[in-house]
Coordinates of N, CA and C in Angstrom, one line a residue:
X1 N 41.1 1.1 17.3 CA 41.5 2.5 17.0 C 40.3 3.2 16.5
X2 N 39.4 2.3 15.7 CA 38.1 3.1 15.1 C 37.7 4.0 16.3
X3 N 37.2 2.8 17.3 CA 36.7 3.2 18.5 C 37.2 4.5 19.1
X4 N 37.8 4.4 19.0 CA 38.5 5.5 19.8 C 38.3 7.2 19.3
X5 N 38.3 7.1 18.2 CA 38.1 7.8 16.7 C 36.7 8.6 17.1
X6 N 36.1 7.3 17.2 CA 34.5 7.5 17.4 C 34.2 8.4 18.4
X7 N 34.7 7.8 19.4 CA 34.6 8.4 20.8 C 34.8 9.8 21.0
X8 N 36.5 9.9 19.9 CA 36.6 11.6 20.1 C 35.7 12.1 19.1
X9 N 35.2 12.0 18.4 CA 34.1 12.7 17.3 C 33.1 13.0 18.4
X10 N 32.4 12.0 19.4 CA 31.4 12.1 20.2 C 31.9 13.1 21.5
X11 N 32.7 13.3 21.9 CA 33.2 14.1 22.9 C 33.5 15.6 22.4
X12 N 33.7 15.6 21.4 CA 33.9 17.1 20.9 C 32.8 17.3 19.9
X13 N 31.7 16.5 19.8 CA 30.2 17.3 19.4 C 29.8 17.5 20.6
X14 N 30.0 16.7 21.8 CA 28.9 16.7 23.1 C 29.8 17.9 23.9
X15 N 30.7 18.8 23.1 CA 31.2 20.0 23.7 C 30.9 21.1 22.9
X16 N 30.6 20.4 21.6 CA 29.8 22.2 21.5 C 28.7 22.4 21.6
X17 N 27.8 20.9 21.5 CA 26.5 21.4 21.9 C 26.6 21.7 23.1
X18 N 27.3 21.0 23.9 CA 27.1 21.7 25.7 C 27.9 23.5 25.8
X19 N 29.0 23.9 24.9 CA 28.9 25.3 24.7 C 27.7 26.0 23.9
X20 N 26.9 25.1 23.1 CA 25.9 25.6 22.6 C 24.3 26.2 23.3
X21 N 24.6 25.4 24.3 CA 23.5 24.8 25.1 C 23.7 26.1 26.1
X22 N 24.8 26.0 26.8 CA 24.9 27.2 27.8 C 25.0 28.8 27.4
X23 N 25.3 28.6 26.5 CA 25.2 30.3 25.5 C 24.1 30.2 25.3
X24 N 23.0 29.3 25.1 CA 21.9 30.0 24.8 C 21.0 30.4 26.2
X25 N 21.1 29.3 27.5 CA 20.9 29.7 28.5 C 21.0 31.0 28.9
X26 N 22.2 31.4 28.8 CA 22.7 32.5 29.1 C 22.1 33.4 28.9
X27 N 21.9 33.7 27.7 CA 21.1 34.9 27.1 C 19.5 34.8 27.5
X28 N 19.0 33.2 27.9 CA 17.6 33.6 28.1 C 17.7 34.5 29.4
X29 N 18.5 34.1 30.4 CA 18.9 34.1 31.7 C 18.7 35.8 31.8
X30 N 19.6 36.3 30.7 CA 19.8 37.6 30.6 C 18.6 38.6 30.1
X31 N 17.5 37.6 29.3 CA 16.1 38.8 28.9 C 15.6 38.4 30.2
X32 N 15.4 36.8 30.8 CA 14.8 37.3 32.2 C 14.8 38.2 33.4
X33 N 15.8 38.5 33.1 CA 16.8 39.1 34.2 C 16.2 40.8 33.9
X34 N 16.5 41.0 32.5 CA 16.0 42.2 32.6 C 14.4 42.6 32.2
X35 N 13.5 42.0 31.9 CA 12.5 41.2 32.1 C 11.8 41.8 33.3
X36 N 12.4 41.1 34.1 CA 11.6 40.6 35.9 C 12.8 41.0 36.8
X37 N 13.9 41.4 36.4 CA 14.7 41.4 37.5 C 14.3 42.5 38.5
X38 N 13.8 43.8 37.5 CA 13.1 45.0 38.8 C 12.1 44.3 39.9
X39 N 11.4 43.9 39.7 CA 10.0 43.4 39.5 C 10.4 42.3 40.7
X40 N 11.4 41.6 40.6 CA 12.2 40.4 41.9 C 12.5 41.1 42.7
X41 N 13.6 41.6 42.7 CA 13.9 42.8 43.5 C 13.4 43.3 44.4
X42 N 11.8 44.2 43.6 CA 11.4 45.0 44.5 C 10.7 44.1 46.0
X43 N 10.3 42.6 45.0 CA 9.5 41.4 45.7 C 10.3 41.4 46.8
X44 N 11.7 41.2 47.4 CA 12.7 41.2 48.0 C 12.9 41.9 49.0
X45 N 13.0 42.8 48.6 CA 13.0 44.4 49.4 C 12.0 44.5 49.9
X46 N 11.0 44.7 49.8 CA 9.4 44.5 50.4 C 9.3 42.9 51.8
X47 N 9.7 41.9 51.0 CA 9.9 40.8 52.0 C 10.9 41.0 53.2
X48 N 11.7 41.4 53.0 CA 13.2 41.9 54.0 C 12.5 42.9 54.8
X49 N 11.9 43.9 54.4 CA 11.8 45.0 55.2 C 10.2 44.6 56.2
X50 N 9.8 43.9 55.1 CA 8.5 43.4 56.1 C 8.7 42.2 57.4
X51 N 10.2 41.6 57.8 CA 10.2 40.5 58.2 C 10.2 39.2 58.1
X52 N 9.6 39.1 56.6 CA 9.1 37.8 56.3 C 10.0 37.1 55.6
X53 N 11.0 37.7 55.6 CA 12.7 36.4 54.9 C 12.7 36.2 55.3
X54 N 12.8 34.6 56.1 CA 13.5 34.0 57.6 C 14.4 33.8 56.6
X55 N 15.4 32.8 57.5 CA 16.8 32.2 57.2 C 15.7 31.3 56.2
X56 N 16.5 30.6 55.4 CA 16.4 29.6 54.7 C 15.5 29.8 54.0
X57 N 14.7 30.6 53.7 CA 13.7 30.9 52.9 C 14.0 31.6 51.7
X58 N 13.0 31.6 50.7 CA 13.3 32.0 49.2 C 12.1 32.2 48.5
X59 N 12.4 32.7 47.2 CA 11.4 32.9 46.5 C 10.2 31.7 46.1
X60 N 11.5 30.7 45.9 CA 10.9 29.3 45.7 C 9.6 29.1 46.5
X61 N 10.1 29.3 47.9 CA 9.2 28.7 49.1 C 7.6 29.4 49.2

């Protein structure tokens, strides 16, 4: 029974750090976003209009 005890102690800290974890993602997500998100974009738009998207291609690449 301890065990078990244990386990749920461990499963409901390893859920709010993982809500903790993604809320903070979030928010970086969000100064990047507004940050660089013009700045991507225009990268984008410039690539598209120049031809050089193919399929399967990305920023990454």
């Amino acid at each position: 029974m301890e065990e078990l005890q244990k386990a749920d102690i461990f499963e409901t800290e390893m859920d709010r750090q993982t809500r903790e974890n993604m809320i903070r993602f979030a928010r970086f997500m969000a100064r990047m976003i507004e940050k660089y998100g013009k700045e991507v974009l225009e990268e984008l738009a410039a690539e598209e209009n120049s031809g050089s998207l193919q399929a399967g291609e990305g920023i990454a690449d």
